[in-house]
Amino acid sequence: AIDSNFEVNRERAGEEDGVAVWGPVEPPEKQGIRGTHVAVDFDICLADGACLEDCPVDVFEWVDTPGHPESERKANPADEDQCIDCMLCVDVCPVDAIDVDPG
Ligand code: SF4
Ligand code: F3S
């Protein structure tokens, strides 16, 4: 599962498409955690897609990650600022790749 203390345990490695990247990042095998309020561990995400389908405010969008061992696309929390903290995505992700931090 995603480490909910990633902001303490990882270093911010930069930003991609307006979304924070938390390392370590070594593409294509290691993609890190993306986002802050809504965070997705790209190294755990296997492109199930439930988060994209169920999020009521369309926070997520697919990004391609060719060569990643789990899946070749990931759910990027591109519109995390829109999140209403319903926690649906956290509940539906089959591999617990998502952390939402209300407040
Ligand atoms: Fe979308 Fe709800 Fe997840 Fe926020 S907590 S990203 S609103 S599904
Ligand atoms: Fe990935 Fe989980 Fe969404 S596997 S696509 S973060 S439901």
PDB file of C-alpha atoms and ligand atoms in Angstrom:
ATOM      1  CA  ALA A   1       0.000   0.000   0.000  1.00  0.00           C
ATOM      2  CA  ILE A   2       1.010   3.633  -0.432  1.00  0.00           C
ATOM      3  CA  ASP A   3       2.949   5.106   2.500  1.00  0.00           C
ATOM      4  CA  SER A   4       0.611   7.743   3.955  1.00  0.00           C
ATOM      5  CA  ASN A   5       3.653   9.459   5.501  1.00  0.00           C
ATOM      6  CA  PHE A   6       5.302   9.921   2.112  1.00  0.00           C
ATOM      7  CA  GLU A   7       5.728  13.653   2.648  1.00  0.00           C
ATOM      8  CA  VAL A   8       8.074  12.895   5.555  1.00  0.00           C
ATOM      9  CA  ASN A   9       9.652   9.702   4.260  1.00  0.00           C
ATOM     10  CA  ARG A  10      10.331  10.781   0.688  1.00  0.00           C
ATOM     11  CA  GLU A  11      11.908  13.725  -1.015  1.00  0.00           C
ATOM     12  CA  ARG A  12      10.083  15.919  -3.439  1.00  0.00           C
ATOM     13  CA  ALA A  13      11.790  15.288  -6.743  1.00  0.00           C
ATOM     14  CA  GLY A  14      10.014  17.935  -8.775  1.00  0.00           C
ATOM     15  CA  GLU A  15       6.785  18.351 -10.656  1.00  0.00           C
ATOM     16  CA  GLU A  16       5.226  16.865 -13.753  1.00  0.00           C
ATOM     17  CA  ASP A  17       2.085  18.191 -15.466  1.00  0.00           C
ATOM     18  CA  GLY A  18       1.510  20.440 -12.448  1.00  0.00           C
ATOM     19  CA  VAL A  19       1.576  17.498 -10.024  1.00  0.00           C
ATOM     20  CA  ALA A  20       4.270  16.987  -7.368  1.00  0.00           C
ATOM     21  CA  VAL A  21       6.605  14.015  -7.801  1.00  0.00           C
ATOM     22  CA  TRP A  22       7.950  12.272  -4.673  1.00  0.00           C
ATOM     23  CA  GLY A  23      11.026  10.164  -5.264  1.00  0.00           C
ATOM     24  CA  PRO A  24      12.877   8.019  -5.724  1.00  0.00           C
ATOM     25  CA  VAL A  25      12.293   8.238  -9.461  1.00  0.00           C
ATOM     26  CA  GLU A  26      14.231   6.171 -11.993  1.00  0.00           C
ATOM     27  CA  PRO A  27      12.203   5.847 -15.171  1.00  0.00           C
ATOM     28  CA  PRO A  28      10.906   3.656 -16.507  1.00  0.00           C
ATOM     29  CA  GLU A  29      10.972   1.205 -13.563  1.00  0.00           C
ATOM     30  CA  LYS A  30      10.541   3.666 -10.691  1.00  0.00           C
ATOM     31  CA  GLN A  31       7.937   6.385 -11.094  1.00  0.00           C
ATOM     32  CA  GLY A  32       7.484   7.546  -7.472  1.00  0.00           C
ATOM     33  CA  ILE A  33       4.385   8.999  -5.823  1.00  0.00           C
ATOM     34  CA  ARG A  34       2.409  11.686  -7.700  1.00  0.00           C
ATOM     35  CA  GLY A  35       0.325  14.389  -6.054  1.00  0.00           C
ATOM     36  CA  THR A  36       0.078  15.679  -2.508  1.00  0.00           C
ATOM     37  CA  HIS A  37      -3.511  16.126  -1.323  1.00  0.00           C
ATOM     38  CA  VAL A  38      -4.492  13.232  -3.564  1.00  0.00           C
ATOM     39  CA  ALA A  39      -1.428  11.006  -3.899  1.00  0.00           C
ATOM     40  CA  VAL A  40      -1.014   7.989  -6.172  1.00  0.00           C
ATOM     41  CA  ASP A  41       1.919   5.601  -5.825  1.00  0.00           C
ATOM     42  CA  PHE A  42       2.705   4.999  -9.486  1.00  0.00           C
ATOM     43  CA  ASP A  43       4.892   2.031  -8.533  1.00  0.00           C
ATOM     44  CA  ILE A  44       1.834   0.283  -7.004  1.00  0.00           C
ATOM     45  CA  CYS A  45      -0.891   1.416  -9.477  1.00  0.00           C
ATOM     46  CA  LEU A  46      -1.677  -1.326 -11.989  1.00  0.00           C
ATOM     47  CA  ALA A  47      -4.098   0.721 -14.088  1.00  0.00           C
ATOM     48  CA  ASP A  48      -7.299  -0.772 -12.665  1.00  0.00           C
ATOM     49  CA  GLY A  49      -9.156   2.427 -13.569  1.00  0.00           C
ATOM     50  CA  ALA A  50     -11.760   2.369 -10.762  1.00  0.00           C
ATOM     51  CA  CYS A  51     -10.531   5.714  -9.465  1.00  0.00           C
ATOM     52  CA  LEU A  52     -11.058   7.356 -12.863  1.00  0.00           C
ATOM     53  CA  GLU A  53     -14.519   5.846 -13.190  1.00  0.00           C
ATOM     54  CA  ASP A  54     -15.725   6.636  -9.684  1.00  0.00           C
ATOM     55  CA  CYS A  55     -14.259  10.023  -8.759  1.00  0.00           C
ATOM     56  CA  PRO A  56     -17.259  12.412  -8.795  1.00  0.00           C
ATOM     57  CA  VAL A  57     -15.129  15.416  -9.785  1.00  0.00           C
ATOM     58  CA  ASP A  58     -12.748  13.749 -12.278  1.00  0.00           C
ATOM     59  CA  VAL A  59      -9.508  14.334 -10.403  1.00  0.00           C
ATOM     60  CA  PHE A  60      -7.633  11.617 -12.299  1.00  0.00           C
ATOM     61  CA  GLU A  61      -6.404  11.301 -15.845  1.00  0.00           C
ATOM     62  CA  TRP A  62      -4.325   8.610 -17.527  1.00  0.00           C
ATOM     63  CA  VAL A  63      -0.656   9.169 -18.204  1.00  0.00           C
ATOM     64  CA  ASP A  64       1.510   6.716 -20.119  1.00  0.00           C
ATOM     65  CA  THR A  65       4.386   4.988 -18.336  1.00  0.00           C
ATOM     66  CA  PRO A  66       5.841   2.691 -20.983  1.00  0.00           C
ATOM     67  CA  GLY A  67       8.215   0.114 -19.552  1.00  0.00           C
ATOM     68  CA  HIS A  68       6.897   0.205 -15.994  1.00  0.00           C
ATOM     69  CA  PRO A  69       6.699  -3.345 -14.593  1.00  0.00           C
ATOM     70  CA  GLU A  70       3.150  -2.993 -13.093  1.00  0.00           C
ATOM     71  CA  SER A  71       1.370  -1.191 -15.920  1.00  0.00           C
ATOM     72  CA  GLU A  72       2.011   1.046 -18.887  1.00  0.00           C
ATOM     73  CA  ARG A  73      -0.370   3.762 -17.756  1.00  0.00           C
ATOM     74  CA  LYS A  74      -1.149   5.357 -14.407  1.00  0.00           C
ATOM     75  CA  ALA A  75      -3.884   7.419 -12.795  1.00  0.00           C
ATOM     76  CA  ASN A  76      -2.416  10.895 -12.412  1.00  0.00           C
ATOM     77  CA  PRO A  77      -4.212  13.118  -9.828  1.00  0.00           C
ATOM     78  CA  ALA A  78      -4.046  16.023 -12.267  1.00  0.00           C
ATOM     79  CA  ASP A  79      -6.978  17.945 -10.743  1.00  0.00           C
ATOM     80  CA  GLU A  80      -6.295  17.168  -7.086  1.00  0.00           C
ATOM     81  CA  ASP A  81      -7.336  20.728  -6.202  1.00  0.00           C
ATOM     82  CA  GLN A  82     -10.927  19.740  -7.107  1.00  0.00           C
ATOM     83  CA  CYS A  83     -11.020  16.863  -4.595  1.00  0.00           C
ATOM     84  CA  ILE A  84     -14.007  16.904  -2.200  1.00  0.00           C
ATOM     85  CA  ASP A  85     -12.537  14.251   0.137  1.00  0.00           C
ATOM     86  CA  CYS A  86     -15.246  11.679  -0.516  1.00  0.00           C
ATOM     87  CA  MET A  87     -12.635   8.895  -0.147  1.00  0.00           C
ATOM     88  CA  LEU A  88     -14.218   6.794  -2.886  1.00  0.00           C
ATOM     89  CA  CYS A  89     -10.955   6.393  -4.793  1.00  0.00           C
ATOM     90  CA  VAL A  90      -9.159   5.195  -1.661  1.00  0.00           C
ATOM     91  CA  ASP A  91     -11.897   2.606  -1.103  1.00  0.00           C
ATOM     92  CA  VAL A  92     -12.109   1.290  -4.675  1.00  0.00           C
ATOM     93  CA  CYS A  93      -8.427   0.971  -5.582  1.00  0.00           C
ATOM     94  CA  PRO A  94      -7.713  -2.773  -5.429  1.00  0.00           C
ATOM     95  CA  VAL A  95      -4.042  -2.295  -4.548  1.00  0.00           C
ATOM     96  CA  ASP A  96      -4.312   0.668  -2.121  1.00  0.00           C
ATOM     97  CA  ALA A  97      -2.225   2.921  -4.337  1.00  0.00           C
ATOM     98  CA  ILE A  98      -4.087   6.118  -3.335  1.00  0.00           C
ATOM     99  CA  ASP A  99      -3.821   8.310  -0.239  1.00  0.00           C
ATOM    100  CA  VAL A 100      -6.164  11.258   0.326  1.00  0.00           C
ATOM    101  CA  ASP A 101      -5.333  13.592   3.165  1.00  0.00           C
ATOM    102  CA  PRO A 102      -8.345  15.727   4.143  1.00  0.00           C
ATOM    103  CA  GLY A 103      -7.749  18.924   6.037  1.00  0.00           C
TER     104      GLY A 103
HETATM  105 FE1  SF4 B   1     -12.100  12.039  -6.200  1.00  0.00          FE
HETATM  106 FE2  SF4 B   1     -13.226  11.512  -3.849  1.00  0.00          FE
HETATM  107 FE3  SF4 B   1     -10.827  10.528  -4.434  1.00  0.00          FE
HETATM  108 FE4  SF4 B   1     -11.096  13.135  -3.965  1.00  0.00          FE
HETATM  109  S1  SF4 B   1     -11.436  11.475  -2.484  1.00  0.00           S
HETATM  110  S2  SF4 B   1      -9.939  12.205  -5.637  1.00  0.00           S
HETATM  111  S3  SF4 B   1     -13.135  13.534  -4.840  1.00  0.00           S
HETATM  112  S4  SF4 B   1     -12.771  10.022  -5.469  1.00  0.00           S
HETATM  113 FE1  F3S B   2      -4.372   2.692 -10.317  1.00  0.00          FE
HETATM  114 FE2  F3S B   2      -5.820   2.037  -8.244  1.00  0.00          FE
HETATM  115 FE3  F3S B   2      -6.665   3.884  -9.898  1.00  0.00          FE
HETATM  116  S1  F3S B   2      -4.683   0.640  -9.544  1.00  0.00           S
HETATM  117  S2  F3S B   2      -5.837   3.289 -11.853  1.00  0.00           S
HETATM  118  S3  F3S B   2      -4.849   3.992  -8.630  1.00  0.00           S
HETATM  119  S4  F3S B   2      -7.917   2.341  -8.922  1.00  0.00           S
END
